[in-house]
CSV table of C-alpha atoms in Angstrom, one decimal:
chain,number,residue,atom,x,y,z
A,247,MET,CA,40.7,209.2,131.3
A,248,GLY,CA,43.6,211.6,131.2
A,249,VAL,CA,42.8,212.8,134.8
A,250,ALA,CA,42.7,209.2,136.0
A,251,LEU,CA,46.3,208.7,134.8
A,252,LEU,CA,47.6,211.6,136.9
A,253,PRO,CA,48.1,209.5,140.1
A,254,LEU,CA,50.2,207.0,138.1
A,255,VAL,CA,52.2,209.7,136.4
A,256,TYR,CA,52.9,211.2,139.8
A,257,LEU,CA,53.9,207.8,141.3
A,258,PHE,CA,56.3,206.9,138.5
A,259,LEU,CA,57.8,210.3,137.5
A,260,VAL,CA,57.4,212.6,140.5
A,261,HIS,CA,57.1,210.7,143.8
A,262,GLN,CA,60.3,210.9,145.9
A,263,ILE,CA,62.4,212.3,143.1
A,264,GLY,CA,64.3,214.3,145.7
A,265,SER,CA,64.7,211.5,148.3
A,266,TYR,CA,68.0,210.2,147.1
A,267,PRO,CA,71.3,212.0,146.7
A,268,ILE,CA,72.9,213.5,143.6
A,269,LEU,CA,74.6,210.7,141.7
A,270,VAL,CA,78.2,210.6,140.4
A,271,TRP,CA,77.6,209.7,136.8
A,272,ASP,CA,76.7,212.0,135.1
A,273,GLU,CA,74.3,213.9,137.3
A,274,GLY,CA,77.0,215.0,139.7
A,275,ARG,CA,79.0,216.8,137.1
A,276,LEU,CA,75.9,218.7,135.8
A,277,ALA,CA,75.1,219.6,139.3
A,278,VAL,CA,78.5,221.1,139.8
A,279,ASN,CA,78.2,222.9,136.4
A,280,ALA,CA,74.9,224.4,137.6
A,281,ALA,CA,76.1,225.3,141.0
A,282,GLU,CA,79.2,227.0,139.7
A,283,MET,CA,77.2,228.8,137.0
A,284,GLU,CA,74.8,230.0,139.7
A,285,HIS,CA,77.7,231.3,141.7
A,286,ASN,CA,79.9,232.9,139.0
A,287,GLY,CA,77.2,234.2,136.8
A,288,ASN,CA,78.9,233.0,133.6
A,289,TRP,CA,75.9,231.7,131.5
A,290,LEU,CA,78.1,230.9,128.4
A,291,VAL,CA,80.9,228.7,129.7
A,292,THR,CA,80.3,225.8,132.1
A,293,TYR,CA,82.8,225.4,134.9
A,294,PHE,CA,84.0,222.4,136.9
A,295,GLY,CA,86.4,222.8,139.8
A,296,GLY,CA,86.7,226.5,139.1
A,297,ALA,CA,87.9,226.1,135.5
A,298,PRO,CA,86.1,225.8,132.2
A,299,ASP,CA,84.7,222.3,131.8
A,300,MET,CA,86.5,220.7,128.8
A,301,TRP,CA,85.2,217.2,129.5
A,302,ASN,CA,81.5,217.9,129.6
A,303,THR,CA,81.3,219.9,126.4
A,304,LYS,CA,77.6,219.8,125.6
A,305,PRO,CA,75.7,223.1,125.4
A,306,PRO,CA,74.1,224.2,128.7
A,307,PHE,CA,70.4,224.6,128.0
A,308,ILE,CA,69.4,222.0,130.7
A,309,ILE,CA,72.0,223.5,133.0
A,310,TRP,CA,70.4,227.0,132.5
A,311,LEU,CA,67.1,225.5,133.6
A,312,GLU,CA,68.7,223.9,136.6
A,313,VAL,CA,70.4,227.1,137.6
A,314,LEU,CA,67.1,228.9,137.5
A,315,SER,CA,65.5,226.2,139.7
A,316,LEU,CA,68.3,226.3,142.2
A,317,ARG,CA,67.9,230.1,142.5
A,318,LEU,CA,64.2,229.9,142.9
A,319,PHE,CA,63.9,226.9,145.2
A,320,GLY,CA,67.3,226.5,146.9
A,321,TYR,CA,69.9,223.8,146.8
A,322,SER,CA,67.9,220.6,147.1
A,323,GLU,CA,67.8,217.4,145.1
A,324,THR,CA,64.2,218.1,144.2
A,325,ALA,CA,65.0,221.6,142.9
A,326,PHE,CA,68.0,220.4,140.9
A,327,ARG,CA,65.9,217.6,139.3
A,328,LEU,CA,62.8,219.8,138.8
A,329,PRO,CA,63.5,220.6,135.1
A,330,THR,CA,64.0,216.9,134.3
A,331,MET,CA,60.8,216.0,136.3
A,332,LEU,CA,58.8,218.6,134.4
A,333,ALA,CA,60.2,217.4,131.0
A,334,SER,CA,59.2,213.8,131.8
A,335,VAL,CA,55.7,214.8,132.8
A,336,ALA,CA,55.4,217.0,129.7
A,337,THR,CA,56.5,214.1,127.5
A,338,ALA,CA,53.7,211.9,129.0
A,339,GLY,CA,51.2,214.7,128.4
A,340,VAL,CA,52.3,215.2,124.8
A,341,VAL,CA,52.1,211.5,124.1
A,342,TYR,CA,48.5,211.3,125.6
A,343,ARG,CA,47.3,214.4,123.8
A,344,PHE,CA,48.6,213.3,120.4
A,345,GLY,CA,47.2,209.8,120.8
A,346,TYR,CA,43.8,211.1,121.8
A,347,ARG,CA,43.4,214.1,119.5
A,348,HIS,CA,45.4,213.1,116.4
A,349,LEU,CA,45.4,209.3,116.3
A,350,HIS,CA,41.8,209.2,117.5
A,351,THR,CA,42.2,206.6,120.2
A,352,LEU,CA,41.4,207.4,123.8
A,353,LEU,CA,42.3,203.9,125.1
A,354,GLY,CA,45.4,203.9,122.9
A,355,ALA,CA,46.6,207.2,124.3
A,356,ALA,CA,46.1,206.0,127.9
A,357,ALA,CA,48.0,202.7,127.1
A,358,ALA,CA,50.8,204.7,125.6
A,359,VAL,CA,51.3,206.7,128.7
A,360,LEU,CA,51.3,203.6,130.9
A,361,ILE,CA,53.7,201.8,128.7
A,362,LEU,CA,56.1,204.8,128.7
A,363,ILE,CA,56.1,205.6,132.4
A,364,THR,CA,56.7,201.9,133.3
A,365,ALA,CA,59.4,201.3,130.7
A,366,ILE,CA,62.8,200.8,132.4
A,367,GLY,CA,64.4,202.3,129.3
A,368,TYR,CA,62.6,205.6,130.1
A,369,ASN,CA,62.0,205.6,133.8
A,370,GLU,CA,65.3,205.0,135.6
A,371,HIS,CA,68.3,206.9,136.9
A,372,HIS,CA,70.2,208.8,134.3
A,373,ARG,CA,66.9,209.1,132.6
A,374,ALA,CA,63.6,210.4,133.9
A,375,ARG,CA,64.6,210.1,137.6
A,376,THR,CA,67.8,212.2,137.6
A,377,GLY,CA,68.9,215.6,136.4
A,378,ASP,CA,70.7,214.5,133.3
A,379,TYR,CA,70.4,215.7,129.7
A,380,ASP,CA,68.4,212.9,128.2
A,381,THR,CA,64.9,213.6,129.5
A,382,LEU,CA,64.8,217.1,128.0
A,383,LEU,CA,66.4,215.8,124.8
A,384,THR,CA,63.7,213.1,124.6
A,385,LEU,CA,60.9,215.7,125.1
A,386,CYS,CA,62.3,217.9,122.4
A,387,LEU,CA,62.8,215.1,119.8
A,388,THR,CA,59.3,213.8,120.5
A,389,VAL,CA,57.8,217.2,120.0
A,390,ALA,CA,59.8,217.7,116.8
A,391,ALA,CA,58.7,214.3,115.4
A,392,LEU,CA,55.0,214.8,116.2
A,393,ALA,CA,55.1,218.4,114.9
A,394,PHE,CA,56.8,217.3,111.7
A,395,PHE,CA,54.1,214.6,111.3
A,396,ARG,CA,51.3,217.2,111.6
A,397,TYR,CA,53.2,219.6,109.3
A,398,LEU,CA,53.1,217.0,106.5
A,399,GLU,CA,49.5,216.1,107.4
A,400,GLU,CA,48.1,219.6,107.5
A,401,GLN,CA,50.8,221.7,105.7
A,402,LYS,CA,50.5,224.5,108.2
A,403,ARG,CA,53.7,226.6,108.8
A,404,VAL,CA,53.1,226.8,112.6
A,405,TYR,CA,54.0,223.1,112.9
A,406,PHE,CA,57.3,223.6,111.3
A,407,VAL,CA,58.0,226.4,113.7
A,408,TRP,CA,57.5,223.9,116.5
A,409,VAL,CA,59.9,221.5,114.6
A,410,THR,CA,62.5,224.3,114.5
A,411,VAL,CA,62.2,225.3,118.1
A,412,ALA,CA,62.2,221.7,119.3
A,413,LEU,CA,65.3,220.7,117.3
A,414,MET,CA,67.1,223.9,118.3
A,415,VAL,CA,66.5,223.3,122.0
A,416,ALA,CA,67.5,219.6,121.5
A,417,ALA,CA,70.8,220.7,120.0
A,418,LEU,CA,71.4,223.2,122.7
A,419,THR,CA,70.7,220.4,125.2
A,420,LYS,CA,72.9,217.6,123.9
A,421,GLY,CA,74.7,218.8,120.9
A,422,VAL,CA,74.8,216.6,117.8
A,423,ALA,CA,72.4,214.1,119.4
A,424,GLY,CA,69.7,216.7,119.1
A,425,LEU,CA,69.9,216.4,115.3
A,426,PHE,CA,69.9,212.6,115.0
A,427,TRP,CA,66.4,212.4,113.7
A,428,GLY,CA,66.9,214.7,110.8
A,429,PRO,CA,67.5,211.8,108.4
A,430,ALA,CA,64.4,210.0,109.7
A,431,PHE,CA,62.3,213.1,108.9
A,432,VAL,CA,63.7,213.1,105.3
A,433,LEU,CA,63.1,209.4,105.0
A,434,TYR,CA,59.5,209.8,106.1
A,435,ALA,CA,58.8,212.7,103.8
A,436,LEU,CA,60.2,210.5,101.0
A,437,SER,CA,57.9,207.6,101.9
A,438,GLN,CA,54.9,210.0,101.8
A,439,LYS,CA,56.0,211.4,98.4
A,440,LYS,CA,56.4,214.9,99.9
A,441,LEU,CA,60.1,215.4,99.8
A,442,LEU,CA,60.0,217.7,96.8
A,443,TRP,CA,57.1,219.6,98.3
A,444,LEU,CA,59.1,220.0,101.5
A,445,LEU,CA,62.2,221.3,99.6
A,446,ARG,CA,60.0,224.0,98.0
A,447,ARG,CA,58.8,225.3,101.3
A,448,PRO,CA,60.5,228.6,102.5
A,449,GLU,CA,59.9,227.9,106.2
A,450,VAL,CA,62.1,224.8,105.9
A,451,TYR,CA,65.0,226.9,104.9
A,452,ALA,CA,64.2,229.7,107.4
A,453,GLY,CA,64.0,227.1,110.2
A,454,ALA,CA,67.3,225.5,109.1
A,455,LEU,CA,69.0,228.9,109.0
A,456,VAL,CA,67.7,230.0,112.4
A,457,THR,CA,68.9,226.7,113.9
A,458,VAL,CA,72.3,227.0,112.4
A,459,LEU,CA,72.6,230.6,113.6
A,460,VAL,CA,71.5,230.0,117.1
A,461,VAL,CA,73.2,226.7,117.8
A,462,GLY,CA,76.3,227.6,115.7
A,463,GLY,CA,76.3,231.0,117.4
A,464,TYR,CA,76.6,229.4,120.8
A,465,TYR,CA,79.5,227.2,119.8
A,466,LEU,CA,81.4,230.1,118.2
A,467,ALA,CA,80.7,232.4,121.1
A,468,ARG,CA,82.0,229.8,123.6
A,469,GLU,CA,85.1,229.2,121.5
A,470,GLN,CA,85.7,233.0,121.7
A,471,TYR,CA,85.6,233.0,125.5
A,472,ASN,CA,86.9,229.5,126.0
A,473,PRO,CA,89.6,228.8,123.5
A,474,GLY,CA,90.0,225.1,122.6
A,475,TYR,CA,86.3,224.4,123.2
A,476,LEU,CA,85.6,223.4,119.6
A,477,GLN,CA,88.5,220.9,119.6
A,478,ALA,CA,87.2,219.5,122.9
A,479,VAL,CA,83.7,219.1,121.3
A,480,TYR,CA,85.2,217.2,118.4
A,481,ASP,CA,87.4,215.0,120.6
A,482,ASN,CA,84.6,214.2,123.1
A,483,GLU,CA,81.3,214.1,121.1
A,484,LEU,CA,82.2,213.4,117.4
A,485,GLY,CA,85.6,211.7,117.1
A,486,GLY,CA,85.5,210.5,120.7
A,487,ARG,CA,82.1,209.0,121.0
A,488,MET,CA,81.2,208.2,117.4
A,489,LEU,CA,84.5,207.0,116.1
A,490,GLY,CA,86.4,206.1,119.4
A,491,VAL,CA,85.6,204.3,122.6
A,492,LEU,CA,85.4,206.5,125.7
A,493,ASN,CA,85.9,205.1,129.2
A,494,GLU,CA,85.8,201.5,128.0
A,495,HIS,CA,82.1,201.7,127.0
A,496,GLN,CA,82.4,199.3,124.1
A,497,HIS,CA,79.6,196.9,123.3
A,498,PRO,CA,78.4,194.8,120.3
A,499,TRP,CA,76.2,196.3,117.7
A,500,ASN,CA,73.0,194.7,119.0
A,501,TRP,CA,73.6,195.7,122.6
A,502,PHE,CA,70.7,198.1,122.8
A,503,LEU,CA,68.2,195.6,121.3
A,504,GLU,CA,69.4,193.0,123.8
A,505,ALA,CA,68.9,195.4,126.7
A,506,MET,CA,65.4,196.2,125.4
A,507,TYR,CA,64.6,192.5,125.2
A,508,GLU,CA,66.0,191.7,128.6
A,509,GLU,CA,64.4,194.5,130.6
A,510,LYS,CA,64.2,198.0,129.1
A,511,PHE,CA,61.1,197.5,126.9
A,512,MET,CA,59.6,194.2,127.7
A,513,PRO,CA,57.1,192.8,126.8
A,514,TRP,CA,56.5,195.7,124.4
A,515,LEU,CA,59.6,195.0,122.2
A,516,VAL,CA,58.0,191.7,121.2
A,517,VAL,CA,54.7,193.5,120.5
A,518,PHE,CA,56.3,196.4,118.5
A,519,PRO,CA,56.7,194.7,115.1
A,520,PHE,CA,53.1,193.4,115.3
A,521,SER,CA,51.9,196.8,116.3
A,522,PHE,CA,53.6,198.3,113.3
A,523,GLY,CA,52.1,195.8,110.9
A,524,LEU,CA,48.6,196.1,112.4
A,525,LEU,CA,48.5,199.9,112.1
A,526,TRP,CA,50.2,200.0,108.8
A,527,ARG,CA,47.8,197.5,107.1
A,528,TYR,CA,44.7,197.7,109.2
A,529,PRO,CA,44.4,201.1,110.9
A,530,ALA,CA,41.2,202.3,112.5
A,531,VAL,CA,41.8,205.6,110.7
A,532,ARG,CA,44.3,206.2,107.9
A,533,VAL,CA,46.4,208.6,109.9
A,534,GLN,CA,47.5,205.7,112.2
A,535,SER,CA,49.0,204.0,109.2
A,536,ARG,CA,51.1,207.0,108.3
A,537,PHE,CA,52.1,207.5,111.9
A,538,ALA,CA,53.4,203.9,112.0
A,539,VAL,CA,55.7,204.7,109.1
A,540,LEU,CA,57.0,207.8,110.9
A,541,VAL,CA,57.7,205.8,114.1
A,542,GLY,CA,59.4,203.0,112.1
A,543,SER,CA,61.6,205.6,110.3
A,544,VAL,CA,62.6,207.3,113.6
A,545,VAL,CA,63.3,204.1,115.5
A,546,VAL,CA,65.4,202.5,112.8
A,547,VAL,CA,67.5,205.6,112.1
A,548,HIS,CA,68.1,206.3,115.8
A,549,LEU,CA,69.1,202.7,116.6
A,550,LEU,CA,71.3,202.6,113.6
A,551,ILE,CA,73.2,205.7,114.6
A,552,ILE,CA,73.7,204.7,118.3
A,553,SER,CA,74.4,201.0,117.4
A,554,THR,CA,77.2,201.9,115.0
A,555,ALA,CA,78.8,204.4,117.3
A,556,SER,CA,81.9,203.2,119.0
A,557,THR,CA,80.9,204.4,122.4
A,558,LYS,CA,77.6,202.9,123.7
A,559,LEU,CA,76.0,204.1,126.9
A,560,ALA,CA,72.7,202.7,128.3
A,561,TRP,CA,70.7,205.9,128.0
A,562,TYR,CA,71.4,206.6,124.4
A,563,ASP,CA,68.2,204.8,123.3
A,564,MET,CA,65.9,206.8,125.6
A,565,PRO,CA,64.5,209.2,122.9
A,566,VAL,CA,62.8,206.3,121.0
A,567,TYR,CA,60.6,205.2,123.9
A,568,PRO,CA,57.8,207.8,123.7
A,569,LEU,CA,57.1,207.2,120.0
A,570,ALA,CA,57.5,203.4,120.4
A,571,SER,CA,55.1,203.5,123.4
A,572,LEU,CA,52.6,205.6,121.3
A,573,LEU,CA,52.8,203.0,118.5
A,574,VAL,CA,52.2,200.0,120.8
A,575,GLY,CA,49.5,201.9,122.8
A,576,THR,CA,47.7,202.9,119.6
A,577,SER,CA,47.7,199.2,118.4
A,578,LEU,CA,46.2,198.1,121.7
A,579,GLY,CA,43.5,200.7,121.2
A,580,ARG,CA,43.0,199.5,117.7
A,581,LEU,CA,42.5,195.9,118.9
A,582,THR,CA,39.7,197.1,121.3
A,583,GLN,CA,37.9,199.4,118.9
A,584,PRO,CA,34.1,199.1,119.3
A,585,SER,CA,33.2,196.0,117.4
A,586,LEU,CA,30.1,194.6,119.1
A,587,HIS,CA,27.2,195.3,116.8
A,588,LEU,CA,24.4,195.4,119.4
A,589,PRO,CA,21.1,197.1,119.0
A,590,ASP,CA,22.1,199.6,121.6
A,591,GLY,CA,25.2,201.1,120.0
A,592,GLN,CA,26.3,202.9,123.2
A,593,ARG,CA,26.2,199.6,125.0
A,594,GLY,CA,28.6,198.1,122.4
A,595,VAL,CA,31.0,201.0,122.8
A,596,GLY,CA,30.9,200.7,126.6
A,597,LEU,CA,31.4,197.0,126.7
A,598,SER,CA,34.3,197.2,124.2
A,599,THR,CA,36.0,199.9,126.2
A,600,LEU,CA,35.6,197.9,129.3
A,601,LEU,CA,37.1,194.8,127.7
A,602,GLY,CA,39.9,197.1,126.4
A,603,LEU,CA,40.6,198.4,129.9
A,604,VAL,CA,40.8,194.8,131.2
A,605,LEU,CA,43.2,193.8,128.5
A,606,LEU,CA,45.3,196.9,129.1
A,607,LEU,CA,45.6,196.4,132.8
A,608,ALA,CA,46.5,192.8,132.3
A,609,THR,CA,49.3,193.6,129.9
A,610,VAL,CA,50.8,196.5,132.0
A,611,THR,CA,50.7,194.8,135.4
A,612,GLN,CA,54.1,193.1,135.1
A,613,PRO,CA,56.0,196.1,133.8
A,614,PHE,CA,54.2,198.2,136.4
A,615,LEU,CA,55.3,196.1,139.3
A,616,HIS,CA,58.9,195.6,138.0
A,617,THR,CA,59.5,199.3,137.4
A,618,LEU,CA,58.0,200.2,140.8
A,619,ARG,CA,60.2,197.7,142.6
A,620,LYS,CA,63.3,199.0,140.8
A,621,ASN,CA,62.5,202.7,141.6
A,622,MET,CA,61.9,201.8,145.2
A,623,GLY,CA,65.4,200.1,145.2
A,624,ILE,CA,66.9,203.4,144.1
A,625,TYR,CA,65.6,205.0,147.3
A,626,GLY,CA,67.8,202.6,149.2
A,627,TRP,CA,70.8,204.6,147.9
A,628,ARG,CA,69.9,207.3,150.4
A,629,HIS,CA,72.5,205.9,152.8
A,630,GLY,CA,73.7,202.9,150.9
A,631,ASP,CA,76.6,204.5,149.1
A,632,PRO,CA,78.9,206.5,151.4
A,633,ALA,CA,80.3,208.5,148.5
A,634,LEU,CA,76.9,210.1,147.9
A,635,SER,CA,76.1,210.9,151.6
A,636,PHE,CA,77.9,214.3,152.0
A,637,GLY,CA,74.7,216.3,151.6
A,638,PHE,CA,73.1,214.5,154.6
A,639,GLN,CA,76.2,215.0,156.7
A,640,ALA,CA,76.4,218.7,155.8
A,641,GLN,CA,72.8,219.1,156.9
A,642,ALA,CA,73.4,217.2,160.1
A,643,THR,CA,76.5,219.2,160.9
A,644,ALA,CA,74.7,222.5,160.3
A,645,THR,CA,71.9,221.4,162.6
A,646,GLN,CA,73.9,219.7,165.4
A,647,LEU,CA,77.1,221.8,165.3
A,648,PRO,CA,76.2,225.3,164.0
A,649,MET,CA,79.6,226.7,165.0
A,650,ALA,CA,81.4,224.4,162.6
A,651,THR,CA,81.3,226.7,159.5
A,652,THR,CA,84.8,225.8,158.0
A,653,TYR,CA,85.6,222.2,157.2
A,654,THR,CA,86.9,219.8,154.5
A,655,MET,CA,84.9,217.1,152.8
A,656,PHE,CA,87.2,214.1,152.2
A,657,SER,CA,86.4,211.2,149.8
A,658,GLY,CA,88.8,208.3,149.1
A,659,GLU,CA,87.5,208.1,145.6
A,660,THR,CA,89.5,209.5,142.6
A,661,TYR,CA,86.4,211.3,141.3
A,662,ASN,CA,83.4,212.4,143.2
A,663,PRO,CA,81.4,215.3,141.7
A,664,SER,CA,78.5,214.5,144.1
A,665,MET,CA,80.8,215.6,147.0
A,666,PHE,CA,81.9,218.7,145.1
A,667,TYR,CA,78.2,219.7,144.5
A,668,TYR,CA,77.3,219.3,148.2
A,669,ALA,CA,80.3,221.4,149.1
A,670,LEU,CA,79.0,224.2,146.9
A,671,ALA,CA,75.5,223.7,148.2
A,672,ALA,CA,76.7,223.9,151.8
A,673,HIS,CA,78.4,227.2,151.0
A,674,ARG,CA,75.3,228.6,149.4
A,675,GLU,CA,72.7,227.2,151.8
A,676,TYR,CA,74.6,227.4,155.2
A,677,LYS,CA,77.3,230.0,154.4
A,678,HIS,CA,79.9,227.4,155.2
A,679,THR,CA,83.5,227.5,153.9
A,680,VAL,CA,84.1,224.1,152.5
A,681,ALA,CA,87.2,222.6,150.9
A,682,THR,CA,87.2,219.2,149.1
A,683,LYS,CA,89.9,216.6,148.9
A,684,LEU,CA,90.1,213.2,147.2
A,685,GLY,CA,92.0,210.1,148.1
A,686,ASN,CA,95.4,211.2,146.6
A,687,GLN,CA,95.2,214.4,148.7
A,688,LEU,CA,94.9,212.6,152.1
A,689,ASN,CA,98.3,213.7,153.3
A,690,GLU,CA,97.4,217.4,152.7
A,691,LEU,CA,95.1,217.3,155.8
A,692,GLN,CA,96.5,219.2,158.8
A,693,VAL,CA,96.2,219.1,162.6
A,694,GLY,CA,93.2,221.2,163.6
A,695,ASP,CA,91.3,220.6,160.4
A,696,VAL,CA,87.6,219.7,160.7
A,697,VAL,CA,87.0,216.9,158.3
A,698,MET,CA,83.7,215.4,157.0
A,699,LEU,CA,84.0,211.8,155.7
A,700,CYS,CA,81.7,208.9,154.9
A,701,GLY,CA,82.1,205.1,154.8
A,702,ASP,CA,84.2,202.6,156.7
A,703,ARG,CA,87.1,202.7,154.2
A,704,ASP,CA,87.6,206.4,154.5
A,705,LYS,CA,87.2,206.3,158.3
A,706,ALA,CA,89.9,203.7,158.4
A,707,ALA,CA,92.2,205.7,156.2
A,708,ILE,CA,91.9,208.8,158.5
A,709,ALA,CA,92.2,206.7,161.7
A,710,GLU,CA,95.4,205.1,160.3
A,711,ARG,CA,97.1,208.5,160.0
A,712,PHE,CA,95.5,210.8,162.6
A,713,VAL,CA,94.1,210.9,166.1
A,714,THR,CA,90.7,212.5,165.8
A,715,SER,CA,87.7,213.4,167.9
A,716,VAL,CA,84.2,212.9,166.6
A,717,LEU,CA,82.1,216.0,166.5
A,718,VAL,CA,79.0,214.8,164.6
A,719,GLN,CA,77.9,211.3,163.5
A,720,ASP,CA,75.0,210.6,161.1
A,721,ASN,CA,74.6,207.1,159.7
A,722,ALA,CA,77.6,206.3,157.5
A,723,CYS,CA,79.3,209.7,157.9
A,724,ILE,CA,81.2,211.5,160.6
A,725,THR,CA,82.6,215.0,161.1
A,726,VAL,CA,85.9,214.9,163.1
A,727,GLU,CA,88.5,217.3,164.2
A,728,ILE,CA,92.2,216.2,163.7
A,729,GLN,CA,94.0,216.3,167.0
A,730,GLN,CA,97.4,215.0,165.9
A,731,ARG,CA,99.3,212.8,163.4
A,732,LYS,CA,100.2,209.3,164.3
C-alpha cells in the first residue's frame, strides 16, 4: 500500500514545486541569505543586502542545505526548494512507517499520510510548498516525538540518540521553536510513570549536554563574529515574538483553532477528539492507547505556547499536523479492523480492508479536492504578481538580448527580497552585473541605464519621469533603456 501512495505524495508535495517564483514572505529573505552565503562563503553569519542579517536571526541549518542545493543544481526555484521538498516527503514516509510498523495498522498508516498531505495547515505556501524553515522543523520535531515514544517503550539508548539529533537540528533550524516540545515529553513521561526512570538515565544528560554545546556554540560563535547578534535574537525571537507583537500579527488566543476549523484541518479537527478517545479507551493494541496520550500531550503543549505568544503567524501550528494526522489515521484504521467472523478468516480480513478503503476514500475526497484546487491556484502566481516576476524577465533578457549584461532591477515596493534574489541569481547563472532599486530610489536612475521592471504601476512611474525604449518584453515585465529625462 505504501507504493500505491507514492503518486499522491508526488502530486501534493513534489509536482510543480518549482513552477512559481520565489515569494516575498519569508521565502525571499531565506533565498537571499542562501545566495549571499553561497557567494561569500561565510557559513556562520547570514547576510542580507551585503550586511549581516539582524532581522532574520534564526540559525542557518536549512540555509546551509539550500546553499548546497544551489551549488549542486544551479539557481532555480526547484533547487532552492529541494531541501523543503525532501523534508516533506520524508515526513510522510516517517508517518507511514511508524503507523504501519509500530502502531500495527496498515490502513491507518495510509490514512495518516493522505490526511497529512491534503491538510491545508501542512500543504500550502510558507509550509511544504516553499523554501521556509517550517517543513524541516516539522520533520525534526516529528522524528523527535516518535523516537522519544519508542525510547520509553523499548528503553533502548539508540532512540534517545535520535531524539537528541532531531531536537538539535530543530533548534539549529528555527531556534527556540525547536525546543517547544520538551515540556510535552516530560508530561508524557510523567503520565507513563517513567519520569524518575528518565531522570536516572545517563544518555538523557549526555544528550542535553551535547545539544547545549552544539546549539549554544553556534549562538556564541556568531556573536563573536557578528556583535549584537544575541541581543537581536532576544529582540526578535524571545521578547519580540513571545512577549511583543511584530508587524501587527496580533490575533485572539483561539485564532489557530478557528483556522483549523475553518480550513486548515477540516474535517479532521472534528474527528480528532473522538479519535483520541477511541484509541485511549478501545485500542486495537495497547501501544495505540499510549500513543494517543503522547499526541495529546504534544498538541496541547504546542497550541498552548503558540496561542499565548503575542505574535501569531499562520504557519506556527504546522508541526502538530503529522502527529495529529497519525492519530486520526490510526483511529480510522481501528474502526476498520477485521471484525467479520466468517469461516474463511482471510475472506473476512479482505472484506474488512475493502470496506476500510471505501470509508477512507469517502472521507478524504473533499480535503483532497480542496487542497488540489488551492495548490493549482498558487501556480497562477507565475505571472500574476509583478513583484515576483523578475526571474522570468532575467531569463527572457538573457535569451533575447544576450549583449545586455549590465542592468538595474527596479521595483516600486518598499521591500522585495524576491527581486534581490533574482538579481543574485542572474549574476551567478548568466554572469550579469545587476543593481537593484526600490520605489524610494527611483530618482537615482540615470540616462543610459538599462532597467528591468514589472507591472503597470512601475511602468507608469518610469514613463512619468523618463523617455525610454523597450528592449525586451515578456508578459508583465519589460527591459528598457532610459533615453532622457522628461
